[in-house]
Each structure stands twice: as C-alpha cells, then as structure tokens.
C-alpha cells in the first residue's frame, strides 16, 4: 500500500504590525505562511501552493487568506512571494528522477553489453528466448552456446520451458546434451525476431545453469 497525501509546512512567521484583529480589535497579530506539499510515505515530493493565515495572538482568531482585507493583501502577497520554498520539499521528486536516471542508465549499459555478447559469442553464453507462437503460458526457454568453431556455434536448449524469466534452474532442469549447429549470423536473426529477451555471460554455477540433462527421443515430442 502506498501512503500519500498532502501536508502543510510553516515556512515563515512574522509579526504583522498595525493589523487590527476583526474579532478583538487588538493589534497583536502574526502572519504565518505555509507551503502545501504532496507526500508519498511522508517524504515530500513537490510543493504546490503557498497559503497565508493571520493569527491574533490575543484572541487566537484566525483569518484565512481569502478573507484578508484588500489593503493588507498586497503586502501579504509580496511577503509570500519573497519567502523561498525549502528545497527539501522536492526531495521525493529528486529521488524519483534519480531512480529513473539510474534505471535508464542501467538499461542502456545492459543493452550495450548484450550487443557485444551477440557480436562475439563465447562458450557458456546463455540466451533467454521467448516463443510468442507458443499457445500455452510456457513461452520462455533457454539456449546455451556449448562450443564456438569459427563462424559456427554449437548450441543446446533447456530441457524445460518456463512461464517467465528465471534466475536459476531447478536441480532437475538443465541443458540437453544434444547440440545443434548455428551460424553466428543466426544470433542476429534471433535478436531481430524479437524472440531474444536477454543474454547472460557471467553467472554462478550454483544457479544451476551448468546442469546437463540427457536427451531422450521422447522429449522431442514437446517441440
Ligand atoms: Zn483578536
């Protein structure tokens, strides 16, 4: 659940000279300027409005901005404009922009890395593929480069298909011990087809991506 809403922060309080309280006719009022801001989880995201209230220190009578008499209003508007909005009221916005910048940067970095992997495949590279033509939910499968011989690659496929991107293999899953040959250019075609989701080069053996599964003729009926 995301908690959000608005709060008000008092950014200025000053005595207001010669202002007669409409309630008790004393001249002991203060002017308070508030800034209203939107918060998410109590972190100020952005301020959106300054408001002013006049408070009589004698009788506590409050005069809202809209009810302040015209003569006083001009001076108040000037004061209001002069009071700066504290920068920290933008902290949430800054955090959001930073996060966007970070993920955009990371996305670009990953994209560049994967392009480099595609252009120069190495033994052990794993391709995450998605077959949109597959009718069921198990559209995702993996292809692993087992050997590189000049412009030819020897690849093998994962023994299972998955219903999403996986981060590790179950102990029983793995790559078939049966290999197919693929020209390097085939990788570019796979990439262009939109089937390629991700290329992985550095991974930990404990995630199971080195597991091998014996290929049985009966398994091929799945294709
Ligand atoms: Zn008063």
GROMACS .gro file of C-alpha atoms and ligand atoms in nm:
model
  224
    1UNK     CA    1   0.000   0.000   0.000
    2UNK     CA    2   0.131   0.341  -0.094
    3UNK     CA    3   0.063   0.612   0.162
    4UNK     CA    4   0.030   0.953   0.005
    5UNK     CA    5  -0.147   1.280   0.061
    6UNK     CA    6  -0.058   1.636   0.138
    7UNK     CA    7   0.086   1.820   0.434
    8UNK     CA    8   0.147   2.181   0.517
    9UNK     CA    9   0.472   2.322   0.648
   10UNK     CA   10   0.505   2.658   0.818
   11UNK     CA   11   0.786   2.835   0.635
   12UNK     CA   12   0.752   3.183   0.778
   13UNK     CA   13   0.601   3.351   1.078
   14UNK     CA   14   0.630   3.723   1.143
   15UNK     CA   15   0.453   3.989   1.348
   16UNK     CA   16   0.204   4.188   1.143
   17UNK     CA   17   0.219   4.547   1.253
   18UNK     CA   18  -0.084   4.775   1.256
   19UNK     CA   19  -0.322   4.497   1.168
   20UNK     CA   20  -0.638   4.522   1.369
   21UNK     CA   21  -0.793   4.192   1.466
   22UNK     CA   22  -1.151   4.187   1.332
   23UNK     CA   23  -1.256   4.000   1.644
   24UNK     CA   24  -1.092   4.182   1.938
   25UNK     CA   25  -0.960   4.494   1.765
   26UNK     CA   26  -0.612   4.442   1.915
   27UNK     CA   27  -0.304   4.494   1.700
   28UNK     CA   28  -0.113   4.184   1.804
   29UNK     CA   29  -0.139   3.960   1.503
   30UNK     CA   30   0.119   3.743   1.335
   31UNK     CA   31   0.124   3.629   0.980
   32UNK     CA   32   0.210   3.270   0.903
   33UNK     CA   33   0.296   3.139   0.559
   34UNK     CA   34   0.252   2.772   0.486
   35UNK     CA   35   0.352   2.569   0.189
   36UNK     CA   36   0.134   2.274   0.100
   37UNK     CA   37   0.311   1.976  -0.049
   38UNK     CA   38   0.236   1.631  -0.175
   39UNK     CA   39   0.398   1.349   0.016
   40UNK     CA   40   0.448   0.981  -0.052
   41UNK     CA   41   0.522   0.786   0.264
   42UNK     CA   42   0.573   1.126   0.432
   43UNK     CA   43   0.859   1.211   0.200
   44UNK     CA   44   0.780   1.549   0.043
   45UNK     CA   45   0.756   1.502  -0.333
   46UNK     CA   46   0.675   1.853  -0.450
   47UNK     CA   47   0.522   2.169  -0.309
   48UNK     CA   48   0.220   2.304  -0.492
   49UNK     CA   49   0.085   2.601  -0.306
   50UNK     CA   50   0.167   2.869  -0.052
   51UNK     CA   51  -0.109   2.982   0.180
   52UNK     CA   52  -0.125   3.254   0.437
   53UNK     CA   53  -0.313   3.289   0.759
   54UNK     CA   54  -0.324   3.577   1.004
   55UNK     CA   55  -0.347   3.475   1.367
   56UNK     CA   56  -0.430   3.712   1.650
   57UNK     CA   57  -0.206   3.635   1.948
   58UNK     CA   58  -0.459   3.792   2.179
   59UNK     CA   59  -0.780   3.605   2.098
   60UNK     CA   60  -0.644   3.332   1.864
   61UNK     CA   61  -0.878   3.444   1.591
   62UNK     CA   62  -0.760   3.321   1.253
   63UNK     CA   63  -0.816   3.500   0.925
   64UNK     CA   64  -0.777   3.281   0.617
   65UNK     CA   65  -0.607   3.425   0.313
   66UNK     CA   66  -0.932   3.464   0.118
   67UNK     CA   67  -1.083   3.674   0.392
   68UNK     CA   68  -0.792   3.913   0.435
   69UNK     CA   69  -0.890   4.269   0.351
   70UNK     CA   70  -0.763   4.410   0.025
   71UNK     CA   71  -0.540   4.677   0.177
   72UNK     CA   72  -0.337   4.422   0.367
   73UNK     CA   73  -0.346   4.171   0.085
   74UNK     CA   74  -0.088   4.343  -0.136
   75UNK     CA   75   0.175   4.343   0.137
   76UNK     CA   76   0.098   3.984   0.217
   77UNK     CA   77   0.131   3.876  -0.146
   78UNK     CA   78   0.472   4.042  -0.156
   79UNK     CA   79   0.586   3.872   0.161
   80UNK     CA   80   0.452   3.542   0.038
   81UNK     CA   81   0.639   3.568  -0.290
   82UNK     CA   82   0.962   3.661  -0.110
   83UNK     CA   83   0.967   3.356   0.115
   84UNK     CA   84   1.154   3.078  -0.061
   85UNK     CA   85   1.019   2.726  -0.074
   86UNK     CA   86   1.262   2.495   0.109
   87UNK     CA   87   1.446   2.273  -0.138
   88UNK     CA   88   1.390   1.959   0.066
   89UNK     CA   89   1.023   1.973  -0.020
   90UNK     CA   90   1.134   1.846  -0.361
   91UNK     CA   91   1.330   1.551  -0.217
   92UNK     CA   92   1.077   1.289  -0.328
   93UNK     CA   93   1.080   1.429  -0.679
   94UNK     CA   94   1.459   1.426  -0.679
   95UNK     CA   95   1.457   1.064  -0.562
   96UNK     CA   96   1.210   0.966  -0.834
   97UNK     CA   97   1.419   1.141  -1.103
   98UNK     CA   98   1.736   0.978  -0.971
   99UNK     CA   99   1.574   0.636  -0.980
  100UNK     CA  100   1.454   0.691  -1.337
  101UNK     CA  101   1.801   0.809  -1.441
  102UNK     CA  102   1.962   0.511  -1.270
  103UNK     CA  103   1.738   0.251  -1.432
  104UNK     CA  104   1.763   0.419  -1.773
  105UNK     CA  105   2.142   0.421  -1.744
  106UNK     CA  106   2.147   0.060  -1.630
  107UNK     CA  107   1.916  -0.037  -1.917
  108UNK     CA  108   2.146   0.129  -2.170
  109UNK     CA  109   2.451  -0.038  -2.014
  110UNK     CA  110   2.282  -0.379  -2.027
  111UNK     CA  111   2.176  -0.321  -2.387
  112UNK     CA  112   2.533  -0.234  -2.487
  113UNK     CA  113   2.671  -0.535  -2.306
  114UNK     CA  114   2.424  -0.771  -2.472
  115UNK     CA  115   2.503  -0.627  -2.815
  116UNK     CA  116   2.871  -0.700  -2.751
  117UNK     CA  117   2.786  -1.056  -2.640
  118UNK     CA  118   2.580  -1.111  -2.955
  119UNK     CA  119   2.860  -0.990  -3.181
  120UNK     CA  120   3.119  -1.208  -3.014
  121UNK     CA  121   2.957  -1.519  -2.869
  122UNK     CA  122   3.156  -1.725  -2.623
  123UNK     CA  123   3.120  -2.075  -2.490
  124UNK     CA  124   2.881  -2.068  -2.197
  125UNK     CA  125   2.669  -1.773  -2.313
  126UNK     CA  126   2.303  -1.827  -2.236
  127UNK     CA  127   2.023  -1.678  -2.443
  128UNK     CA  128   1.684  -1.621  -2.284
  129UNK     CA  129   1.425  -1.664  -2.557
  130UNK     CA  130   1.052  -1.617  -2.575
  131UNK     CA  131   0.844  -1.801  -2.827
  132UNK     CA  132   0.534  -1.589  -2.888
  133UNK     CA  133   0.386  -1.860  -3.109
  134UNK     CA  134   0.365  -2.097  -2.814
  135UNK     CA  135  -0.002  -2.110  -2.721
  136UNK     CA  136   0.042  -2.202  -2.353
  137UNK     CA  137   0.196  -1.997  -2.076
  138UNK     CA  138   0.536  -2.168  -2.107
  139UNK     CA  139   0.679  -1.937  -2.370
  140UNK     CA  140   1.029  -1.892  -2.227
  141UNK     CA  141   1.322  -2.123  -2.292
  142UNK     CA  142   1.698  -2.105  -2.289
  143UNK     CA  143   1.970  -2.167  -2.542
  144UNK     CA  144   2.330  -2.216  -2.444
  145UNK     CA  145   2.645  -2.183  -2.652
  146UNK     CA  146   2.843  -2.504  -2.597
  147UNK     CA  147   3.121  -2.451  -2.847
  148UNK     CA  148   3.243  -2.184  -3.085
  149UNK     CA  149   3.416  -2.301  -3.404
  150UNK     CA  150   3.496  -2.012  -3.635
  151UNK     CA  151   3.162  -1.874  -3.753
  152UNK     CA  152   2.973  -2.177  -3.629
  153UNK     CA  153   2.823  -2.224  -3.291
  154UNK     CA  154   2.715  -2.539  -3.122
  155UNK     CA  155   2.414  -2.473  -2.907
  156UNK     CA  156   2.180  -2.675  -2.690
  157UNK     CA  157   1.841  -2.596  -2.546
  158UNK     CA  158   1.699  -2.607  -2.198
  159UNK     CA  159   1.508  -2.922  -2.111
  160UNK     CA  160   1.214  -2.717  -1.982
  161UNK     CA  161   1.013  -2.418  -2.090
  162UNK     CA  162   0.910  -2.158  -1.835
  163UNK     CA  163   0.624  -1.917  -1.783
  164UNK     CA  164   0.856  -1.624  -1.717
  165UNK     CA  165   1.215  -1.510  -1.691
  166UNK     CA  166   1.401  -1.732  -1.447
  167UNK     CA  167   1.703  -1.651  -1.234
  168UNK     CA  168   1.805  -2.008  -1.151
  169UNK     CA  169   1.739  -2.360  -1.265
  170UNK     CA  170   1.573  -2.630  -1.058
  171UNK     CA  171   1.807  -2.920  -0.974
  172UNK     CA  172   1.631  -3.143  -1.231
  173UNK     CA  173   1.644  -2.886  -1.510
  174UNK     CA  174   1.939  -2.816  -1.732
  175UNK     CA  175   2.058  -2.809  -2.090
  176UNK     CA  176   2.027  -3.112  -2.314
  177UNK     CA  177   2.346  -3.291  -2.401
  178UNK     CA  178   2.232  -3.277  -2.763
  179UNK     CA  179   2.382  -2.994  -2.970
  180UNK     CA  180   2.275  -2.816  -3.284
  181UNK     CA  181   2.493  -2.609  -3.510
  182UNK     CA  182   2.406  -2.248  -3.574
  183UNK     CA  183   2.582  -1.986  -3.781
  184UNK     CA  184   2.683  -1.677  -3.586
  185UNK     CA  185   2.455  -1.469  -3.807
  186UNK     CA  186   2.167  -1.675  -3.673
  187UNK     CA  187   2.206  -1.493  -3.341
  188UNK     CA  188   2.142  -1.158  -3.508
  189UNK     CA  189   1.832  -1.304  -3.667
  190UNK     CA  190   1.709  -1.431  -3.333
  191UNK     CA  191   1.772  -1.085  -3.191
  192UNK     CA  192   1.586  -0.913  -3.477
  193UNK     CA  193   1.291  -1.151  -3.448
  194UNK     CA  194   1.219  -1.013  -3.102
  195UNK     CA  195   1.250  -1.359  -2.951
  196UNK     CA  196   1.564  -1.268  -2.758
  197UNK     CA  197   1.497  -1.138  -2.408
  198UNK     CA  198   1.840  -1.139  -2.253
  199UNK     CA  199   2.196  -1.265  -2.296
  200UNK     CA  200   2.380  -1.385  -1.991
  201UNK     CA  201   2.753  -1.442  -1.973
  202UNK     CA  202   2.852  -1.410  -1.611
  203UNK     CA  203   2.656  -1.640  -1.388
  204UNK     CA  204   2.716  -1.855  -1.088
  205UNK     CA  205   2.731  -2.234  -1.116
  206UNK     CA  206   2.517  -2.253  -0.803
  207UNK     CA  207   2.225  -2.114  -1.006
  208UNK     CA  208   2.219  -2.439  -1.199
  209UNK     CA  209   2.298  -2.302  -1.543
  210UNK     CA  210   2.578  -2.557  -1.586
  211UNK     CA  211   2.346  -2.855  -1.539
  212UNK     CA  212   2.318  -3.103  -1.819
  213UNK     CA  213   2.024  -3.327  -1.895
  214UNK     CA  214   2.036  -3.641  -2.104
  215UNK     CA  215   1.831  -3.609  -2.421
  216UNK     CA  216   1.572  -3.881  -2.485
  217UNK     CA  217   1.396  -3.927  -2.814
  218UNK     CA  218   1.061  -3.900  -2.636
  219UNK     CA  219   1.147  -3.545  -2.517
  220UNK     CA  220   1.144  -3.418  -2.873
  221UNK     CA  221   0.767  -3.463  -2.897
  222UNK     CA  222   0.741  -3.146  -2.690
  223UNK     CA  223   0.860  -2.949  -2.993
  224LIG    ZN1  224  -0.803   3.912   1.823
   0.00000   0.00000   0.00000
